[in-house]
mmCIF file of C-alpha atoms and ligand atoms in Angstrom:
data_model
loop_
_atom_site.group_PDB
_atom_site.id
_atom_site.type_symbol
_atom_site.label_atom_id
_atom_site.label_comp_id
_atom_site.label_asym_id
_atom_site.label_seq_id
_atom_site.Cartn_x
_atom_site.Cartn_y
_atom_site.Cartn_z
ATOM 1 C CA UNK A 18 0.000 0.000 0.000
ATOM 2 C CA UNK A 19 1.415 3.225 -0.802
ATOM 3 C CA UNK A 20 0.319 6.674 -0.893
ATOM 4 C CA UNK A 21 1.699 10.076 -1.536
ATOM 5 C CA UNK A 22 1.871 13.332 0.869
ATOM 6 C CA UNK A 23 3.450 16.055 -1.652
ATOM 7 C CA UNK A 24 6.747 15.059 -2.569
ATOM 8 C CA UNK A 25 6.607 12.427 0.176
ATOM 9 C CA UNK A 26 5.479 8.583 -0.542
ATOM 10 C CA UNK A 27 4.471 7.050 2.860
ATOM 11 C CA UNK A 28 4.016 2.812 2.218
ATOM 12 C CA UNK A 29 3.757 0.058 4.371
ATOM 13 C CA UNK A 30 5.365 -3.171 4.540
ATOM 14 C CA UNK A 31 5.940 -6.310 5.956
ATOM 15 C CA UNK A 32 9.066 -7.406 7.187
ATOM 16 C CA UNK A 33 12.428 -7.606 9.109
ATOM 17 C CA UNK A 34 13.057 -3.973 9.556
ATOM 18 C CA UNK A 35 17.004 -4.389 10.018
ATOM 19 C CA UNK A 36 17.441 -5.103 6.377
ATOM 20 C CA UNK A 37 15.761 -2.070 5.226
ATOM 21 C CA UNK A 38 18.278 -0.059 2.870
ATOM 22 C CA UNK A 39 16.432 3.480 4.529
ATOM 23 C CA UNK A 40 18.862 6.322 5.471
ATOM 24 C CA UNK A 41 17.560 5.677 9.311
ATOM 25 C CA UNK A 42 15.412 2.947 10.987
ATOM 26 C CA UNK A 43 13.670 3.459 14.138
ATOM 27 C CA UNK A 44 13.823 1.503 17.034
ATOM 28 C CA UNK A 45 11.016 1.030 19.488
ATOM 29 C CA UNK A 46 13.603 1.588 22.287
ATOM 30 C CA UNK A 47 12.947 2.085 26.024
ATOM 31 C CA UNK A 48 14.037 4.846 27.873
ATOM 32 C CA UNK A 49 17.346 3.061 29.100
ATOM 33 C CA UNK A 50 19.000 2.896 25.650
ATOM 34 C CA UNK A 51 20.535 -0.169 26.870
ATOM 35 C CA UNK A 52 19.057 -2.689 24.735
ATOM 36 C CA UNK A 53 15.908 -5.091 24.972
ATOM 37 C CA UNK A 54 13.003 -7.517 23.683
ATOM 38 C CA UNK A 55 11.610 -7.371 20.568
ATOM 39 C CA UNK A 56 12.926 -4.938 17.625
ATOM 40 C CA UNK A 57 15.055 -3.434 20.398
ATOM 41 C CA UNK A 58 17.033 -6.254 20.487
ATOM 42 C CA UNK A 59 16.605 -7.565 16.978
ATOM 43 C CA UNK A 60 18.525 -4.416 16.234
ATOM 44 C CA UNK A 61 21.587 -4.686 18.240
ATOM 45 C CA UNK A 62 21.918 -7.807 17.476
ATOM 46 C CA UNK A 63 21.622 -6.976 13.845
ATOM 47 C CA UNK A 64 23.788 -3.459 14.172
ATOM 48 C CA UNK A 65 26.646 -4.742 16.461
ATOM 49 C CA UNK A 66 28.281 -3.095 19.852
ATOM 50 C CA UNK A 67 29.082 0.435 17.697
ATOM 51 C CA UNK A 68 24.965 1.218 18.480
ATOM 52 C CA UNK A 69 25.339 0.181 21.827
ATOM 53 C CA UNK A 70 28.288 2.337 22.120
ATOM 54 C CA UNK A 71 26.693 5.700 20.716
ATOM 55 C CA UNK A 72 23.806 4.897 23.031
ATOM 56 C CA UNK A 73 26.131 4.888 26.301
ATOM 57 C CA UNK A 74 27.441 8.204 25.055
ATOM 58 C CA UNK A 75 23.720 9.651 24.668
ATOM 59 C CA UNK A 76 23.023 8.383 27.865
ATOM 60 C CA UNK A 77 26.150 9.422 29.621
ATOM 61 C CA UNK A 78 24.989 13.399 28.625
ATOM 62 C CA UNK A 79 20.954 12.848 29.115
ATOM 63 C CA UNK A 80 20.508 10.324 31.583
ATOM 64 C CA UNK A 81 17.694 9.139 30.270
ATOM 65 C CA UNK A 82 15.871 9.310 26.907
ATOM 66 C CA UNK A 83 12.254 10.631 28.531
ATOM 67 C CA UNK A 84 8.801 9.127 26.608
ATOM 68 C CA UNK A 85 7.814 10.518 23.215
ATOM 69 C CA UNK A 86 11.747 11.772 22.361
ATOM 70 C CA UNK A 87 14.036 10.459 19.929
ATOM 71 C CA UNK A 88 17.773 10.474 19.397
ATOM 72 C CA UNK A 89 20.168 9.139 16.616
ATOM 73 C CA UNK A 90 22.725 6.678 16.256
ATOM 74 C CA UNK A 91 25.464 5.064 13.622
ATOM 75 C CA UNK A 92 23.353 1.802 12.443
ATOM 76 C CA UNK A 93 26.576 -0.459 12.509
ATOM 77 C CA UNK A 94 26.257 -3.315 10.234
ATOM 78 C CA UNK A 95 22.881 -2.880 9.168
ATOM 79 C CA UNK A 96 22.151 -1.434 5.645
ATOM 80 C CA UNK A 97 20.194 1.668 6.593
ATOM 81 C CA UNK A 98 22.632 4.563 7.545
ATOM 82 C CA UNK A 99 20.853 5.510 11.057
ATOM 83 C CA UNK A 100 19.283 4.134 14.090
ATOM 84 C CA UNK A 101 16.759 6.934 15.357
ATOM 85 C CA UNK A 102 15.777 5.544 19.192
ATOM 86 C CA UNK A 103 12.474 6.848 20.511
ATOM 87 C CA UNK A 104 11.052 5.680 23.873
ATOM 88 C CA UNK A 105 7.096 4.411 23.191
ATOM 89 C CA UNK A 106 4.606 4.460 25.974
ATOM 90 C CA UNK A 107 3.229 1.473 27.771
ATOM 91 C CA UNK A 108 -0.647 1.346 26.939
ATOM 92 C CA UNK A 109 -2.071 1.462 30.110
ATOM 93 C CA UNK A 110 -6.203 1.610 28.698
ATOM 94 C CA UNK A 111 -5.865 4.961 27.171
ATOM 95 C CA UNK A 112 -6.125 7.221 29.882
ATOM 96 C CA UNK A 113 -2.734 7.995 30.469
ATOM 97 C CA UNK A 114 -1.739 10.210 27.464
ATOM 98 C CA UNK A 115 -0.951 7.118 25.498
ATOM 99 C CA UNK A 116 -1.913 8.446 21.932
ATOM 100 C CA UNK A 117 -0.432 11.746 22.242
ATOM 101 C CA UNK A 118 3.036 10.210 23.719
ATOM 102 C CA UNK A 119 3.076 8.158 20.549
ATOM 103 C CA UNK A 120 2.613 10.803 18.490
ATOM 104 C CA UNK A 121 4.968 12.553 19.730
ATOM 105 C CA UNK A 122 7.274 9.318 19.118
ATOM 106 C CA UNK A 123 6.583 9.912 15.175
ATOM 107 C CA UNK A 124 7.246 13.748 15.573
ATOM 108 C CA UNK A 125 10.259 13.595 17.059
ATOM 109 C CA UNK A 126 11.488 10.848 15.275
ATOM 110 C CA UNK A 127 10.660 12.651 12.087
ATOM 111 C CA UNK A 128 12.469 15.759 13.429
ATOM 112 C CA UNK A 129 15.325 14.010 14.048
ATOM 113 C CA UNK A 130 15.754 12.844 10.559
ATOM 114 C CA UNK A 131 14.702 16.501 9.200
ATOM 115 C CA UNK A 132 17.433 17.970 11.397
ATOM 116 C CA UNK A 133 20.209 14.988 9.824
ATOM 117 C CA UNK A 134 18.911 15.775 6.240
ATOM 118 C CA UNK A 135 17.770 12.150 5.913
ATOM 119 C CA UNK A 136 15.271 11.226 3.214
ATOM 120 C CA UNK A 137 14.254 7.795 3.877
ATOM 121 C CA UNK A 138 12.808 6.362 7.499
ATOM 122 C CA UNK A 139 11.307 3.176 8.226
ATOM 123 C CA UNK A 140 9.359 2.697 11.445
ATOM 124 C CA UNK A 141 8.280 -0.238 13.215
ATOM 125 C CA UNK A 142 5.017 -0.580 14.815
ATOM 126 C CA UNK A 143 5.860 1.373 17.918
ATOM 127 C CA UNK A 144 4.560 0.102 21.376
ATOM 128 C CA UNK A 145 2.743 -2.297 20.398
ATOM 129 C CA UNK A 146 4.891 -5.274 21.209
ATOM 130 C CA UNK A 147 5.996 -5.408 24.919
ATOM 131 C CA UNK A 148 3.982 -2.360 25.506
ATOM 132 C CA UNK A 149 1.021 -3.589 24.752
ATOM 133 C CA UNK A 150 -0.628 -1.265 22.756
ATOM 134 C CA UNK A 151 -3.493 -1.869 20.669
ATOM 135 C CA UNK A 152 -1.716 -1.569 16.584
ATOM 136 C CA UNK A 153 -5.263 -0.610 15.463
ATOM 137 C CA UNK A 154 -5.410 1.972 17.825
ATOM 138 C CA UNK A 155 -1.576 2.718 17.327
ATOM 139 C CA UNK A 156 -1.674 2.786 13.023
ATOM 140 C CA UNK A 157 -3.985 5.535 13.360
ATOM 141 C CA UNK A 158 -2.106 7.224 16.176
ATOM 142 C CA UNK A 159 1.200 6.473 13.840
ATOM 143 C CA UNK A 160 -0.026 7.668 10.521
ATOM 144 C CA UNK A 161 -1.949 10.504 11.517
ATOM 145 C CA UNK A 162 1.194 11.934 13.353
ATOM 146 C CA UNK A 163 3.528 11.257 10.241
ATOM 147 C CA UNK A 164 0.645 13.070 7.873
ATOM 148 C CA UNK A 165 0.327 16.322 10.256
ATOM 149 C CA UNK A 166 4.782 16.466 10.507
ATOM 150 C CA UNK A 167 4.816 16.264 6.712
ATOM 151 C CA UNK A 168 2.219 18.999 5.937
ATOM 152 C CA UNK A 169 3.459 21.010 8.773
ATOM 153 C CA UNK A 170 6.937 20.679 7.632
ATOM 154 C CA UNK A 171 7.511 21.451 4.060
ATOM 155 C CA UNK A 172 10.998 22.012 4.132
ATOM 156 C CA UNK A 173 11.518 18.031 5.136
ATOM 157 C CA UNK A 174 13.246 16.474 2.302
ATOM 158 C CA UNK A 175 11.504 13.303 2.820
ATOM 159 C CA UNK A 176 11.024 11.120 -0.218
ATOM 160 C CA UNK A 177 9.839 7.949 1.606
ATOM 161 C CA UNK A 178 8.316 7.076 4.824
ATOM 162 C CA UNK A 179 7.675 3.026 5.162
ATOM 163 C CA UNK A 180 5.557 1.431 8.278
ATOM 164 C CA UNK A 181 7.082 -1.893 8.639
ATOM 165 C CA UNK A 182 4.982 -4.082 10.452
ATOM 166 C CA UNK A 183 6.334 -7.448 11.346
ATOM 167 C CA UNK A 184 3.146 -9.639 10.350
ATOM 168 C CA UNK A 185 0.856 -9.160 7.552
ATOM 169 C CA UNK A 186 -1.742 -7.828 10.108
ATOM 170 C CA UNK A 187 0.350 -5.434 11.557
ATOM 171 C CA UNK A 188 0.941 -4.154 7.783
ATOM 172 C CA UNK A 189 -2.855 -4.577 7.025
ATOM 173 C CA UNK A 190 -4.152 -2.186 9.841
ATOM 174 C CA UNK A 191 -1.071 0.381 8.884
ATOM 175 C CA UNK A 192 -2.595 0.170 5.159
ATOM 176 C CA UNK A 193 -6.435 0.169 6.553
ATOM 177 C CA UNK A 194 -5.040 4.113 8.237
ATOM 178 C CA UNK A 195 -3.631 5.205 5.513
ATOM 179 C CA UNK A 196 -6.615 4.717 2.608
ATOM 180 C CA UNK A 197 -8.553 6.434 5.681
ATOM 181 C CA UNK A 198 -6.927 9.377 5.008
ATOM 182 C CA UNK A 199 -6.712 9.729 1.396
HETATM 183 P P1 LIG B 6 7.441 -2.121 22.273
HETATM 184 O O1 LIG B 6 8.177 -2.369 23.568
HETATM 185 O O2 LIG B 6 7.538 -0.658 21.834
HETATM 186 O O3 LIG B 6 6.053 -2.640 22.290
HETATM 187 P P2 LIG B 6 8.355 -4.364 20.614
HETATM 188 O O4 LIG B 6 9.687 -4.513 19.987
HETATM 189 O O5 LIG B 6 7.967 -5.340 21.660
HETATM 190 O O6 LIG B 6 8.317 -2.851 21.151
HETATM 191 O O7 LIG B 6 7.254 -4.386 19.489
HETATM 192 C C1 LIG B 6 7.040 -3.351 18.558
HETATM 193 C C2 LIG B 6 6.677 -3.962 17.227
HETATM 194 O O8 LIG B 6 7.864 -4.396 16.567
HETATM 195 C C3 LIG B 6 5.777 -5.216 17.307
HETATM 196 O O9 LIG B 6 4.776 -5.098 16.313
HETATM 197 C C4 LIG B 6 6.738 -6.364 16.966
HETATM 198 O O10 LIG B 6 6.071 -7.425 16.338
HETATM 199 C C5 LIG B 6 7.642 -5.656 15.987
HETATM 200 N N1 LIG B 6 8.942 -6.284 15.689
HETATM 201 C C6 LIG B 6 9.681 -7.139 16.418
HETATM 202 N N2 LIG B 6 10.822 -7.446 15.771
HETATM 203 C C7 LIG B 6 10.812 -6.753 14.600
HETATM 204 C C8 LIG B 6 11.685 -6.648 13.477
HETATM 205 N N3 LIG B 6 12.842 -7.316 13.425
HETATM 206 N N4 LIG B 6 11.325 -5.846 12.442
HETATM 207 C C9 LIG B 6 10.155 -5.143 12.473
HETATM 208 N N5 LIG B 6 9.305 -5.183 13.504
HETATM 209 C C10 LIG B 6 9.617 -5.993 14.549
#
């Protein structure tokens, strides 16, 4: 499924997101930096100890890497150029701020990659692993954040934005947002 926002084609996919050939990947990280379950540690284990490394450096000057924020690393052995890290919230029912902290996931992400003059970003299903929330709920969440940066950003150079869900029904409810906002 693929769509276009201006200059910028925003698809969805379904696969290993440490292969991608993007010029960063995100990683559904945790506020540690350190590592974990999931894509977290899919892609360390794909990347190497140089990610690990930039992350202890990041860590050393923030402390922490709060909920919603996003920083950048090298991507090691991995084909994509980047590792952006954003922190996901836990879905606790929905009452907690749980959409807008995973907005702000997207956003930041996003303005990360403006900043570094990147052009291509894949993102995994954020949250919606470990942190249980619900990837219908978190597809529109995604996507409608990624939309509103675009239009709100013109200057972005982005040519491609992919949503690389892990399982075809991951990918299905990404594609289900998007043709609900053509
Ligand atoms: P979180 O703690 O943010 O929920 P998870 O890594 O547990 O993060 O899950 C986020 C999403 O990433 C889930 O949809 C999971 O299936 C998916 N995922 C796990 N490994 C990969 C991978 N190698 N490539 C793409 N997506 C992945």
């Amino acid at each position: 499924m693929e769509i276009s926002i201006g200059k910028t084609k925003l698809k969805t996919i379904t696969g290993d997101i440490t292969t991608q050939s993007t010029d960063a990947i995100v990683n559904a990280a945790n506020s540690g930096l350190m590592g974990g379950g999931g894509v977290d540690g899919a892609i360390h284990r794909a990347g190497g100890t140089a990610i690990l490394e930039d992350c202890k450096k990041i860590i050393a000057k923030i402390g922490r890497l709060p909920t919603g924020e996003a920083v950048i690393t090298t991507a090691g052995n991995m084909p994509s150029k980047h590792v952006i890290h954003t922190a996901g919230p836990v879905w606790h029912g929905g009452g907690q701020n749980e959409e807008k902290k995973l907005k702000n996931c997207y956003a930041e992400s996003l303005k990360v990659a403006m900043d570094n003059g990147l052009k291509t970003i894949a993102f995994p299903s954020v949250s919606t692993g470990i942190y249980g929330y619900p990837v219908n709920r978190a597809s529109d969440a995604a996507v409608e954040a990624v939309i509103d940066f675009i239009k709100k950003n013109p200057g972005a150079l982005f040519e491609q934005v992919i949503f690389c869900g892990f399982d075809s029904n991951t990918e299905k409810e990404y594609a289900r947002a998007l043709k609900e906002r053509i």
